[in-house]
XYZ file of C-alpha atoms in Angstrom:
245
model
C -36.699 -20.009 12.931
C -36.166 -17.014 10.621
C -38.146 -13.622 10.658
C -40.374 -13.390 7.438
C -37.975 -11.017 6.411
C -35.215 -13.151 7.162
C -33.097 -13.236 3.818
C -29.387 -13.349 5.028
C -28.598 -15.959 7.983
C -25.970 -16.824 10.477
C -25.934 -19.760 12.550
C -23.384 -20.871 15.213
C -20.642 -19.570 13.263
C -17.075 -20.408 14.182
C -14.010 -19.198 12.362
C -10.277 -20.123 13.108
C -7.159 -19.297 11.447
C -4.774 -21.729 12.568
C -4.785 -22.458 15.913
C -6.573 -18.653 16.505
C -10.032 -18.732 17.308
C -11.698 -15.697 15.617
C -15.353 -16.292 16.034
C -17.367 -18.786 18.340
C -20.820 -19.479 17.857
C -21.786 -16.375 15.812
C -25.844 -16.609 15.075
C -27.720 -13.518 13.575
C -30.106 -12.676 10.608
C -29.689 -10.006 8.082
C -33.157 -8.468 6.852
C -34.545 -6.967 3.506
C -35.396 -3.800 3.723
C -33.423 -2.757 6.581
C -29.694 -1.542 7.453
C -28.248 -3.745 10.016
C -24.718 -2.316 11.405
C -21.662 -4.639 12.709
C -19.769 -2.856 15.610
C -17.432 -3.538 18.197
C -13.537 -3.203 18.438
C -10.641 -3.762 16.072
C -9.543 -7.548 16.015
C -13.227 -8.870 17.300
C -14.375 -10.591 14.195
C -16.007 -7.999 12.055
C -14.261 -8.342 8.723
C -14.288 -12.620 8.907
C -17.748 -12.152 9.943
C -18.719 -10.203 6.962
C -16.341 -12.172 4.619
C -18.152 -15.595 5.402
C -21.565 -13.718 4.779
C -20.869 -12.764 1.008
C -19.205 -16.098 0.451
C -15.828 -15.077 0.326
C -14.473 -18.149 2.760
C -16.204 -20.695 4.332
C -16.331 -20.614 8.147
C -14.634 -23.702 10.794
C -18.175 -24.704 11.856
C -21.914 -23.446 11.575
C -23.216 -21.796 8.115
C -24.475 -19.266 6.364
C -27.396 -19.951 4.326
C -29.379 -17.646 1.751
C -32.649 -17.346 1.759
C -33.650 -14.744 -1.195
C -34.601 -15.102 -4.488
C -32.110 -16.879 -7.109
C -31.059 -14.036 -9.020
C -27.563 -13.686 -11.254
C -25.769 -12.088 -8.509
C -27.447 -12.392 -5.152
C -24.926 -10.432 -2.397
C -22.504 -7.163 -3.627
C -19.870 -6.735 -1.776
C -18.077 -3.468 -1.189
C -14.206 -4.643 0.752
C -12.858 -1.659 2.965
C -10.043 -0.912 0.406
C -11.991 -0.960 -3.013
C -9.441 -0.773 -5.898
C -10.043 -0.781 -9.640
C -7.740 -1.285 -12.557
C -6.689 1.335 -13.949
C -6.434 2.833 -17.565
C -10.547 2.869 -17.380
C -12.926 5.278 -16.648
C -15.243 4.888 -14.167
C -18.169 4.543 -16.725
C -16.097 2.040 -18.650
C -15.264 0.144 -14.701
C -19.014 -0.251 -13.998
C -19.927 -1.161 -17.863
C -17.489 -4.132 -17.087
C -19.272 -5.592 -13.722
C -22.307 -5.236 -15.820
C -21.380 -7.643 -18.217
C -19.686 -10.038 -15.414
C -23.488 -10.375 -14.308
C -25.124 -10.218 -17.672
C -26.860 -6.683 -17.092
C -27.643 -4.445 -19.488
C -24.177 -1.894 -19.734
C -26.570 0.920 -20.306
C -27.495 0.122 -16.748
C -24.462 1.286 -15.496
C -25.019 5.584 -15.259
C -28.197 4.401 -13.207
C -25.700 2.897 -11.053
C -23.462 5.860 -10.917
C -26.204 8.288 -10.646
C -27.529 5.984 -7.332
C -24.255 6.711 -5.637
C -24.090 10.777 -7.126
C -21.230 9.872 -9.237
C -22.604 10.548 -12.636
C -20.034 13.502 -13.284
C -17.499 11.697 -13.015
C -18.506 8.977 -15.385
C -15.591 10.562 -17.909
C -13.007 10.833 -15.235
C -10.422 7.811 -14.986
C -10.383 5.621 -11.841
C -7.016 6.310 -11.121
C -7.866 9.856 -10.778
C -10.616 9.667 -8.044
C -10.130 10.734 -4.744
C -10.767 8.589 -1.727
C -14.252 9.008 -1.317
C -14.926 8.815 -5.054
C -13.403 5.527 -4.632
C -15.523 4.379 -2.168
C -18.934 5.591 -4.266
C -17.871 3.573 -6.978
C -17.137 0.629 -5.072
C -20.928 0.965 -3.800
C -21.984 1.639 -7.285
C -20.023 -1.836 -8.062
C -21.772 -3.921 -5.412
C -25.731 -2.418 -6.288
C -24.575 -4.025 -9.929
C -26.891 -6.923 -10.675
C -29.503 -4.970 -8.253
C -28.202 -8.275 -5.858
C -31.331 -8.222 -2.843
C -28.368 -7.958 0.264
C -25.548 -5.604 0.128
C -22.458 -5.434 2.102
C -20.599 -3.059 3.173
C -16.854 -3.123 4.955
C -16.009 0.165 6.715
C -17.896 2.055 4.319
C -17.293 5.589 5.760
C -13.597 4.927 6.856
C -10.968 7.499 6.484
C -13.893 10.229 4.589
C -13.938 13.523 5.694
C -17.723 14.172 7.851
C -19.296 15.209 4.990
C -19.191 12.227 2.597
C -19.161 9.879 5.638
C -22.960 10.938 5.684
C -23.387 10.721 2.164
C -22.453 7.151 2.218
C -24.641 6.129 5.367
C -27.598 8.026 3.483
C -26.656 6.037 0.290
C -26.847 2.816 2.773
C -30.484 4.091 3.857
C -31.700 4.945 0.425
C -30.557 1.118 -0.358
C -32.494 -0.018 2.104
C -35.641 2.143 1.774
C -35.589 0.356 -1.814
C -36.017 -3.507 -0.213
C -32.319 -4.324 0.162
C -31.185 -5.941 3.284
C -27.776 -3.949 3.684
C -25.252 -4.702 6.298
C -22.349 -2.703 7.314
C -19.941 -2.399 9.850
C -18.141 0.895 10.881
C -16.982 2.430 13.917
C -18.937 5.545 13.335
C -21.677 4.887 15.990
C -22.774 8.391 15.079
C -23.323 7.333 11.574
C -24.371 4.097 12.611
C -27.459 5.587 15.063
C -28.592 8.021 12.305
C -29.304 4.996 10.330
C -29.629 1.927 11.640
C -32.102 -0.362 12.025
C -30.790 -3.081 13.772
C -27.511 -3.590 15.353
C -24.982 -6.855 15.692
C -22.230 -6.162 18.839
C -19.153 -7.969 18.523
C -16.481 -8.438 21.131
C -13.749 -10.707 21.244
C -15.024 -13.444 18.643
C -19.194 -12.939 20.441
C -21.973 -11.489 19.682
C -22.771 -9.804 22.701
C -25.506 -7.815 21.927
C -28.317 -7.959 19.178
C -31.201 -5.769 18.557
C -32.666 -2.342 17.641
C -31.437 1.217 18.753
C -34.573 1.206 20.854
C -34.210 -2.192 22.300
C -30.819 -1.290 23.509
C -30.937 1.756 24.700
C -33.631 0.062 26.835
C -32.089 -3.079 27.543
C -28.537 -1.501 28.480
C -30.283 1.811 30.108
C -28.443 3.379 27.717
C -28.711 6.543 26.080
C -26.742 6.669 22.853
C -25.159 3.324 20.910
C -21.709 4.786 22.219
C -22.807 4.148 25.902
C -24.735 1.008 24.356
C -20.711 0.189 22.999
C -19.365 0.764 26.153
C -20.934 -1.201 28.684
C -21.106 -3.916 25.614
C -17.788 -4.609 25.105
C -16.290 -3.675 28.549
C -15.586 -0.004 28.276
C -13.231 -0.537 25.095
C -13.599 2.673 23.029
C -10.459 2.860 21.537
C -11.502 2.317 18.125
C -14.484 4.255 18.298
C -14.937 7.757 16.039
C -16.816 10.150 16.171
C -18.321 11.767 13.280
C -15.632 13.498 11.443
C -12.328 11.828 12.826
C -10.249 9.240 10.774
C -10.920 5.849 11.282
């Protein structure tokens, strides 16, 4: 049975490429209202994991199922390498996805301003840095104003600074009803605003629950110790706030 909040679900989820077994018997919830954050090491399922939630593949066996209201666009998606055509400005990229979804273009500063990019509303995509990039590809996935958004690496390869600036986005998202989910190896990032946590290793979900809960459970003190005695001690894909994912 799903929590009231329930809107996002996962339920003995297995995904295989070939003969690879990628995930086994995946189950988790996603709430409104609250960021949950993916973790755990390169190559244990993170990216398939999120894929199958916003519908981009189906999985080998369990499903996902949706439980929100049936709006025009009910899950954004931001990938971990956003890319946009270029030749537009970013005012002009976001004026687009709001007539994919049948918004209203003039909707699409309140988008930019959401994500601080306003400024650059003139400024070609081509010609945005990194972390630019990555505020417009948030901006692209609130289009619609879908109830769950999710997020792929969102603070990867940012200097410490806008790292933040997208977690606090995430929050803000959240604080406004959204269910958001994101994964990122910034447990840092990830403690400052998370609400509840998923802990994959090797294709499981080995741990579920809130900071509290595991900090308790794991007589833990910080989610990195909660990530180390999770998935075995592995912590060589973990960053700390400021280092390049």
């Amino acid at each position: 049975m799903t929590d009231d909040t329930a809107i996002l679900e996962a339920t003995g989820i297995d995904h295989d490429y070939g003969t690879v077994s990628v995930l086994q018997d995946v189950s988790a919830t996603i709430q409104s209202g609250a960021v949950t954050a993916l973790i755990g090491p390169n190559g244990s399922g993170k990216t398939t994991f999120i894929r199958g939630l916003a519908g981009l593949h189906e999985p080998t066996g369990g499903e996902f199922t949706y439980h929100g209201p049936d709006t025009a666009r009910q899950i954004g998606y931001l990938p971990q390498h956003p890319s946009f055509r270029p030749g537009f400005t970013v005012i002009e990229t976001l004026q687009f996805y709001t007539a994919l979804v049948g918004a209203d273009e003039a909707d699409a500063m309140g988008y930019l301003e959401r994500v601080g990019l306003a400024d650059a509303a003139d400024r070609p995509v081509e010609a945005l840095s990194g972390g630019m990039t990555r505020l417009l590809g948030i901006a692209q996935a609130t289009v619609g104003d879908p109830p769950v958004v999710i997020l792929d690496e969102p603070g990867s390869g940012l200097d410490p600074g806008m790292s933040m600036h997208v977690f606090d986005i995430a929050a803000d998202l959240a604080d406004d009803g959204i269910a958001v989910l994101l994964s990122s190896h910034y447990l840092e990032l990830v403690e400052r605003v998370a609400d509840h946590v998923l802990v994959l290793s090797n294709g499981q979900l080995v741990e579920q629950g809130s900071i509290e809960q595991l900090h308790s459970k794991l007589d833990a003190d910080s989610l990195r110790s909660v990530y180390e005695t999770a998935v075995g001690g592995d912590l060589s894909t973990v960053h700390v706030q400021g280092e390049r994912a």
